[in-house]
Amino acid sequence: MNDRGSWYWMDSTGAMATGWIYDGSSRYYLDDKGNPTAQGWLRVDGNWHYFVDGRASIGWFADRGSWYRLDEWSGVMLTGWQKVDGRWYYMLSSGAVATGWQSIGGTWYYFDGAGVMATGWKQVGGSWYFMNESGQMVTGWLREGDAWYFMQPSGAMISGWQSIGGSWYYFADSGVMATGRVIVSGRMSSFADSGRWLGYVS
């Protein structure tokens, strides 16, 4: 009903409606005076919702440069881990989707510019990192196929000569650990199957 330029919803008894209203596929929230929330964020029963032209938003939406995810039915702002179309995202306590490096539960994860959690190899800032199938950044020894790599405590892949556990190892520019006989800096070196350097070969 329109009354002097303002719209109101009336229930089946003709009384002015308040609270949540469902109109087809759209949801509205009316205050105790029957006025709908027109635009922006509103906290209802402890949960955050976002309204555009009076309608409660659902799914993905952008606000002030950040992306948010709202429940597809209730419109409640989501936080924490969310799986959407087979991809994992992490929504911060503010509701904004996480991007870049994030420490979650004491473990590091990497999220691309769209907020998708990375798995496998990822180059960030000129260094290579490896995230396991759960998205957790790997440190220490890493076996991929038949090759061994070593990831620093920062997660960055090692290359070149490295002393690990009191022994010397050599890692190619690709990060692959050397075994057998390999020419390094013009000299033939011998490496055990474990990668430990055995010395130069005459």
PDB file of C-alpha atoms in Angstrom:
ATOM      1  CA  MET A   1       0.000   0.000   0.000  1.00  0.00           C
ATOM      2  CA  ASN A   2       1.210   3.516  -0.800  1.00  0.00           C
ATOM      3  CA  ASP A   3       0.460   6.160   1.818  1.00  0.00           C
ATOM      4  CA  ARG A   4       1.576   9.721   1.093  1.00  0.00           C
ATOM      5  CA  GLY A   5       4.580   8.586  -0.924  1.00  0.00           C
ATOM      6  CA  SER A   6       5.649   5.745   1.389  1.00  0.00           C
ATOM      7  CA  TRP A   7       5.131   2.057   0.742  1.00  0.00           C
ATOM      8  CA  TYR A   8       3.876  -0.374   3.375  1.00  0.00           C
ATOM      9  CA  TRP A   9       3.115  -4.099   3.388  1.00  0.00           C
ATOM     10  CA  MET A  10      -0.122  -5.321   4.888  1.00  0.00           C
ATOM     11  CA  ASP A  11      -0.584  -8.870   6.188  1.00  0.00           C
ATOM     12  CA  SER A  12      -3.612 -11.070   5.471  1.00  0.00           C
ATOM     13  CA  THR A  13      -5.590  -9.342   8.233  1.00  0.00           C
ATOM     14  CA  GLY A  14      -4.865  -5.905   6.846  1.00  0.00           C
ATOM     15  CA  ALA A  15      -2.440  -5.036   9.653  1.00  0.00           C
ATOM     16  CA  MET A  16       0.843  -3.311   8.818  1.00  0.00           C
ATOM     17  CA  ALA A  17       3.603  -5.893   8.466  1.00  0.00           C
ATOM     18  CA  THR A  18       7.019  -5.655  10.153  1.00  0.00           C
ATOM     19  CA  GLY A  19      10.123  -7.844  10.088  1.00  0.00           C
ATOM     20  CA  TRP A  20      10.961 -10.113   7.146  1.00  0.00           C
ATOM     21  CA  ILE A  21       8.668 -10.062   4.135  1.00  0.00           C
ATOM     22  CA  TYR A  22       8.852 -12.508   1.206  1.00  0.00           C
ATOM     23  CA  ASP A  23       7.641 -11.264  -2.138  1.00  0.00           C
ATOM     24  CA  GLY A  24       8.172 -13.934  -4.754  1.00  0.00           C
ATOM     25  CA  SER A  25      11.938 -14.444  -4.980  1.00  0.00           C
ATOM     26  CA  SER A  26      12.776 -11.237  -3.080  1.00  0.00           C
ATOM     27  CA  ARG A  27      13.105 -10.626   0.635  1.00  0.00           C
ATOM     28  CA  TYR A  28      12.631  -7.331   2.472  1.00  0.00           C
ATOM     29  CA  TYR A  29      13.049  -6.236   6.067  1.00  0.00           C
ATOM     30  CA  LEU A  30      10.570  -3.794   7.576  1.00  0.00           C
ATOM     31  CA  ASP A  31      11.262  -1.861  10.752  1.00  0.00           C
ATOM     32  CA  ASP A  32       8.710  -1.440  13.550  1.00  0.00           C
ATOM     33  CA  LYS A  33       7.155   1.433  11.584  1.00  0.00           C
ATOM     34  CA  GLY A  34       6.768  -0.716   8.483  1.00  0.00           C
ATOM     35  CA  ASN A  35       9.579   1.018   6.576  1.00  0.00           C
ATOM     36  CA  PRO A  36      11.809  -1.188   4.408  1.00  0.00           C
ATOM     37  CA  THR A  37      15.597  -1.037   4.620  1.00  0.00           C
ATOM     38  CA  ALA A  38      16.487   0.700   1.392  1.00  0.00           C
ATOM     39  CA  GLN A  39      20.255   0.355   1.027  1.00  0.00           C
ATOM     40  CA  GLY A  40      23.378  -1.012   2.681  1.00  0.00           C
ATOM     41  CA  TRP A  41      24.213  -3.179   5.660  1.00  0.00           C
ATOM     42  CA  LEU A  42      21.744  -4.029   8.411  1.00  0.00           C
ATOM     43  CA  ARG A  43      22.183  -6.345  11.400  1.00  0.00           C
ATOM     44  CA  VAL A  44      19.106  -8.441  12.126  1.00  0.00           C
ATOM     45  CA  ASP A  45      18.998 -10.962  15.000  1.00  0.00           C
ATOM     46  CA  GLY A  46      22.791 -10.887  15.250  1.00  0.00           C
ATOM     47  CA  ASN A  47      23.412 -11.488  11.538  1.00  0.00           C
ATOM     48  CA  TRP A  48      24.500  -9.036   8.858  1.00  0.00           C
ATOM     49  CA  HIS A  49      22.488  -8.572   5.646  1.00  0.00           C
ATOM     50  CA  TYR A  50      22.970  -6.270   2.683  1.00  0.00           C
ATOM     51  CA  PHE A  51      20.129  -4.499   0.895  1.00  0.00           C
ATOM     52  CA  VAL A  52      19.953  -3.000  -2.591  1.00  0.00           C
ATOM     53  CA  ASP A  53      16.863  -0.950  -3.491  1.00  0.00           C
ATOM     54  CA  GLY A  54      15.109  -2.480  -0.495  1.00  0.00           C
ATOM     55  CA  ARG A  55      15.782  -6.104  -1.447  1.00  0.00           C
ATOM     56  CA  ALA A  56      18.033  -8.377   0.602  1.00  0.00           C
ATOM     57  CA  SER A  57      21.021  -9.482  -1.463  1.00  0.00           C
ATOM     58  CA  ILE A  58      22.125 -13.114  -1.789  1.00  0.00           C
ATOM     59  CA  GLY A  59      25.249 -14.805  -3.213  1.00  0.00           C
ATOM     60  CA  TRP A  60      28.318 -12.833  -4.253  1.00  0.00           C
ATOM     61  CA  PHE A  61      28.391  -9.041  -4.263  1.00  0.00           C
ATOM     62  CA  ALA A  62      31.010  -6.293  -4.120  1.00  0.00           C
ATOM     63  CA  ASP A  63      31.017  -3.377  -1.690  1.00  0.00           C
ATOM     64  CA  ARG A  64      33.742  -0.722  -1.537  1.00  0.00           C
ATOM     65  CA  GLY A  65      36.286  -2.846  -3.367  1.00  0.00           C
ATOM     66  CA  SER A  66      35.772  -6.075  -1.410  1.00  0.00           C
ATOM     67  CA  TRP A  67      33.752  -9.176  -2.277  1.00  0.00           C
ATOM     68  CA  TYR A  68      31.301 -10.738   0.144  1.00  0.00           C
ATOM     69  CA  ARG A  69      29.279 -13.940   0.154  1.00  0.00           C
ATOM     70  CA  LEU A  70      25.711 -13.998   1.428  1.00  0.00           C
ATOM     71  CA  ASP A  71      23.735 -17.173   2.045  1.00  0.00           C
ATOM     72  CA  GLU A  72      21.726 -18.101  -1.058  1.00  0.00           C
ATOM     73  CA  TRP A  73      18.469 -18.340   0.869  1.00  0.00           C
ATOM     74  CA  SER A  74      18.665 -16.330   4.098  1.00  0.00           C
ATOM     75  CA  GLY A  75      20.994 -13.587   2.847  1.00  0.00           C
ATOM     76  CA  VAL A  76      23.107 -13.876   6.029  1.00  0.00           C
ATOM     77  CA  MET A  77      26.690 -12.651   5.568  1.00  0.00           C
ATOM     78  CA  LEU A  78      28.994 -15.672   5.632  1.00  0.00           C
ATOM     79  CA  THR A  79      32.367 -15.931   7.370  1.00  0.00           C
ATOM     80  CA  GLY A  80      35.008 -18.667   7.534  1.00  0.00           C
ATOM     81  CA  TRP A  81      35.547 -21.401   4.942  1.00  0.00           C
ATOM     82  CA  GLN A  82      33.117 -21.515   2.037  1.00  0.00           C
ATOM     83  CA  LYS A  83      33.066 -23.939  -0.901  1.00  0.00           C
ATOM     84  CA  VAL A  84      31.451 -22.504  -4.023  1.00  0.00           C
ATOM     85  CA  ASP A  85      31.322 -24.341  -7.363  1.00  0.00           C
ATOM     86  CA  GLY A  86      34.102 -26.688  -6.250  1.00  0.00           C
ATOM     87  CA  ARG A  87      36.447 -23.883  -5.170  1.00  0.00           C
ATOM     88  CA  TRP A  88      37.392 -22.930  -1.630  1.00  0.00           C
ATOM     89  CA  TYR A  89      37.269 -19.374  -0.277  1.00  0.00           C
ATOM     90  CA  TYR A  90      37.834 -17.894   3.161  1.00  0.00           C
ATOM     91  CA  MET A  91      35.650 -15.067   4.360  1.00  0.00           C
ATOM     92  CA  LEU A  92      37.233 -12.839   7.013  1.00  0.00           C
ATOM     93  CA  SER A  93      35.403 -11.850  10.184  1.00  0.00           C
ATOM     94  CA  SER A  94      34.416  -8.654   8.356  1.00  0.00           C
ATOM     95  CA  GLY A  95      32.766 -10.824   5.694  1.00  0.00           C
ATOM     96  CA  ALA A  96      35.245  -9.749   2.998  1.00  0.00           C
ATOM     97  CA  VAL A  97      36.803 -12.536   0.940  1.00  0.00           C
ATOM     98  CA  ALA A  98      40.447 -13.202   1.842  1.00  0.00           C
ATOM     99  CA  THR A  99      43.123 -12.604  -0.798  1.00  0.00           C
ATOM    100  CA  GLY A 100      46.901 -13.097  -0.762  1.00  0.00           C
ATOM    101  CA  TRP A 101      48.652 -14.827   2.144  1.00  0.00           C
ATOM    102  CA  GLN A 102      46.501 -15.613   5.167  1.00  0.00           C
ATOM    103  CA  SER A 103      47.389 -17.397   8.417  1.00  0.00           C
ATOM    104  CA  ILE A 104      44.347 -19.455   9.425  1.00  0.00           C
ATOM    105  CA  GLY A 105      44.479 -21.659  12.504  1.00  0.00           C
ATOM    106  CA  GLY A 106      48.268 -21.345  12.592  1.00  0.00           C
ATOM    107  CA  THR A 107      48.690 -22.493   8.967  1.00  0.00           C
ATOM    108  CA  TRP A 108      49.475 -20.370   5.922  1.00  0.00           C
ATOM    109  CA  TYR A 109      47.267 -20.379   2.827  1.00  0.00           C
ATOM    110  CA  TYR A 110      47.343 -18.366  -0.385  1.00  0.00           C
ATOM    111  CA  PHE A 111      44.278 -16.937  -2.120  1.00  0.00           C
ATOM    112  CA  ASP A 112      44.360 -15.385  -5.579  1.00  0.00           C
ATOM    113  CA  GLY A 113      42.890 -11.999  -6.474  1.00  0.00           C
ATOM    114  CA  ALA A 114      39.422 -13.541  -6.812  1.00  0.00           C
ATOM    115  CA  GLY A 115      39.739 -15.192  -3.397  1.00  0.00           C
ATOM    116  CA  VAL A 116      40.192 -18.758  -4.688  1.00  0.00           C
ATOM    117  CA  MET A 117      42.409 -20.908  -2.430  1.00  0.00           C
ATOM    118  CA  ALA A 118      45.575 -22.067  -4.200  1.00  0.00           C
ATOM    119  CA  THR A 119      46.781 -25.669  -4.334  1.00  0.00           C
ATOM    120  CA  GLY A 120      49.961 -27.049  -5.919  1.00  0.00           C
ATOM    121  CA  TRP A 121      52.752 -24.787  -7.149  1.00  0.00           C
ATOM    122  CA  LYS A 122      52.283 -21.029  -6.930  1.00  0.00           C
ATOM    123  CA  GLN A 123      54.759 -18.264  -7.772  1.00  0.00           C
ATOM    124  CA  VAL A 124      54.405 -15.270  -5.475  1.00  0.00           C
ATOM    125  CA  GLY A 125      56.758 -12.295  -5.487  1.00  0.00           C
ATOM    126  CA  GLY A 126      59.433 -14.084  -7.494  1.00  0.00           C
ATOM    127  CA  SER A 127      59.538 -17.209  -5.281  1.00  0.00           C
ATOM    128  CA  TRP A 128      57.853 -20.567  -5.736  1.00  0.00           C
ATOM    129  CA  TYR A 129      55.649 -22.103  -3.051  1.00  0.00           C
ATOM    130  CA  PHE A 130      53.749 -25.363  -2.794  1.00  0.00           C
ATOM    131  CA  MET A 131      50.309 -25.765  -1.215  1.00  0.00           C
ATOM    132  CA  ASN A 132      49.018 -29.278  -0.536  1.00  0.00           C
ATOM    133  CA  GLU A 133      45.561 -30.472  -1.598  1.00  0.00           C
ATOM    134  CA  SER A 134      44.099 -28.858   1.538  1.00  0.00           C
ATOM    135  CA  GLY A 135      45.682 -25.531   0.593  1.00  0.00           C
ATOM    136  CA  GLN A 136      48.253 -25.614   3.409  1.00  0.00           C
ATOM    137  CA  MET A 137      51.663 -24.140   2.589  1.00  0.00           C
ATOM    138  CA  VAL A 138      54.375 -26.823   2.704  1.00  0.00           C
ATOM    139  CA  THR A 139      57.733 -26.354   4.439  1.00  0.00           C
ATOM    140  CA  GLY A 140      60.700 -28.729   4.651  1.00  0.00           C
ATOM    141  CA  TRP A 141      61.110 -31.715   2.349  1.00  0.00           C
ATOM    142  CA  LEU A 142      58.599 -32.105  -0.468  1.00  0.00           C
ATOM    143  CA  ARG A 143      58.287 -35.041  -2.839  1.00  0.00           C
ATOM    144  CA  GLU A 144      56.449 -34.469  -6.120  1.00  0.00           C
ATOM    145  CA  GLY A 145      56.460 -37.487  -8.411  1.00  0.00           C
ATOM    146  CA  ASP A 146      60.043 -38.776  -8.537  1.00  0.00           C
ATOM    147  CA  ALA A 147      61.598 -35.418  -7.578  1.00  0.00           C
ATOM    148  CA  TRP A 148      62.522 -34.001  -4.180  1.00  0.00           C
ATOM    149  CA  TYR A 149      62.412 -30.320  -3.229  1.00  0.00           C
ATOM    150  CA  PHE A 150      63.144 -28.406  -0.061  1.00  0.00           C
ATOM    151  CA  MET A 151      60.954 -25.529   1.061  1.00  0.00           C
ATOM    152  CA  GLN A 152      62.304 -22.926   3.494  1.00  0.00           C
ATOM    153  CA  PRO A 153      60.472 -22.107   6.754  1.00  0.00           C
ATOM    154  CA  SER A 154      58.986 -19.168   4.823  1.00  0.00           C
ATOM    155  CA  GLY A 155      57.625 -21.693   2.308  1.00  0.00           C
ATOM    156  CA  ALA A 156      59.876 -20.438  -0.519  1.00  0.00           C
ATOM    157  CA  MET A 157      61.494 -23.136  -2.661  1.00  0.00           C
ATOM    158  CA  ILE A 158      65.257 -23.564  -2.350  1.00  0.00           C
ATOM    159  CA  SER A 159      67.733 -23.701  -5.246  1.00  0.00           C
ATOM    160  CA  GLY A 160      71.529 -23.990  -5.438  1.00  0.00           C
ATOM    161  CA  TRP A 161      73.795 -25.362  -2.689  1.00  0.00           C
ATOM    162  CA  GLN A 162      72.140 -25.803   0.685  1.00  0.00           C
ATOM    163  CA  SER A 163      73.318 -27.215   4.004  1.00  0.00           C
ATOM    164  CA  ILE A 164      70.488 -29.206   5.575  1.00  0.00           C
ATOM    165  CA  GLY A 165      70.902 -31.232   8.748  1.00  0.00           C
ATOM    166  CA  GLY A 166      74.695 -31.020   8.560  1.00  0.00           C
ATOM    167  CA  SER A 167      74.940 -32.302   4.959  1.00  0.00           C
ATOM    168  CA  TRP A 168      75.262 -30.479   1.653  1.00  0.00           C
ATOM    169  CA  TYR A 169      72.707 -30.791  -1.123  1.00  0.00           C
ATOM    170  CA  TYR A 170      72.326 -29.192  -4.519  1.00  0.00           C
ATOM    171  CA  PHE A 171      69.035 -28.087  -6.025  1.00  0.00           C
ATOM    172  CA  ALA A 172      68.636 -27.085  -9.666  1.00  0.00           C
ATOM    173  CA  ASP A 173      67.035 -23.785 -10.654  1.00  0.00           C
ATOM    174  CA  SER A 174      63.786 -25.758 -10.960  1.00  0.00           C
ATOM    175  CA  GLY A 175      64.205 -26.748  -7.297  1.00  0.00           C
ATOM    176  CA  VAL A 176      64.792 -30.438  -8.057  1.00  0.00           C
ATOM    177  CA  MET A 177      67.328 -32.081  -5.724  1.00  0.00           C
ATOM    178  CA  ALA A 178      70.384 -33.528  -7.474  1.00  0.00           C
ATOM    179  CA  THR A 179      71.284 -37.220  -7.252  1.00  0.00           C
ATOM    180  CA  GLY A 180      74.008 -39.251  -8.969  1.00  0.00           C
ATOM    181  CA  ARG A 181      76.667 -37.389 -10.940  1.00  0.00           C
ATOM    182  CA  VAL A 182      75.915 -33.786 -11.835  1.00  0.00           C
ATOM    183  CA  ILE A 183      78.110 -30.993 -13.222  1.00  0.00           C
ATOM    184  CA  VAL A 184      77.775 -27.950 -10.974  1.00  0.00           C
ATOM    185  CA  SER A 185      79.682 -24.741 -11.769  1.00  0.00           C
ATOM    186  CA  GLY A 186      81.907 -26.632 -14.211  1.00  0.00           C
ATOM    187  CA  ARG A 187      82.848 -29.465 -11.821  1.00  0.00           C
ATOM    188  CA  MET A 188      81.445 -32.981 -11.610  1.00  0.00           C
ATOM    189  CA  SER A 189      79.924 -33.752  -8.239  1.00  0.00           C
ATOM    190  CA  SER A 190      78.625 -37.006  -6.858  1.00  0.00           C
ATOM    191  CA  PHE A 191      75.402 -37.187  -4.841  1.00  0.00           C
ATOM    192  CA  ALA A 192      73.853 -40.112  -2.978  1.00  0.00           C
ATOM    193  CA  ASP A 193      70.334 -41.296  -3.764  1.00  0.00           C
ATOM    194  CA  SER A 194      69.283 -39.311  -0.676  1.00  0.00           C
ATOM    195  CA  GLY A 195      70.745 -36.177  -2.300  1.00  0.00           C
ATOM    196  CA  ARG A 196      73.639 -35.859   0.131  1.00  0.00           C
ATOM    197  CA  TRP A 197      76.789 -34.522  -1.546  1.00  0.00           C
ATOM    198  CA  LEU A 198      79.576 -37.126  -1.585  1.00  0.00           C
ATOM    199  CA  GLY A 199      82.305 -34.941  -3.064  1.00  0.00           C
ATOM    200  CA  TYR A 200      83.875 -33.992  -6.383  1.00  0.00           C
ATOM    201  CA  VAL A 201      84.621 -36.608  -9.014  1.00  0.00           C
ATOM    202  CA  SER A 202      88.190 -36.529 -10.320  1.00  0.00           C
TER     203      SER A 202
END
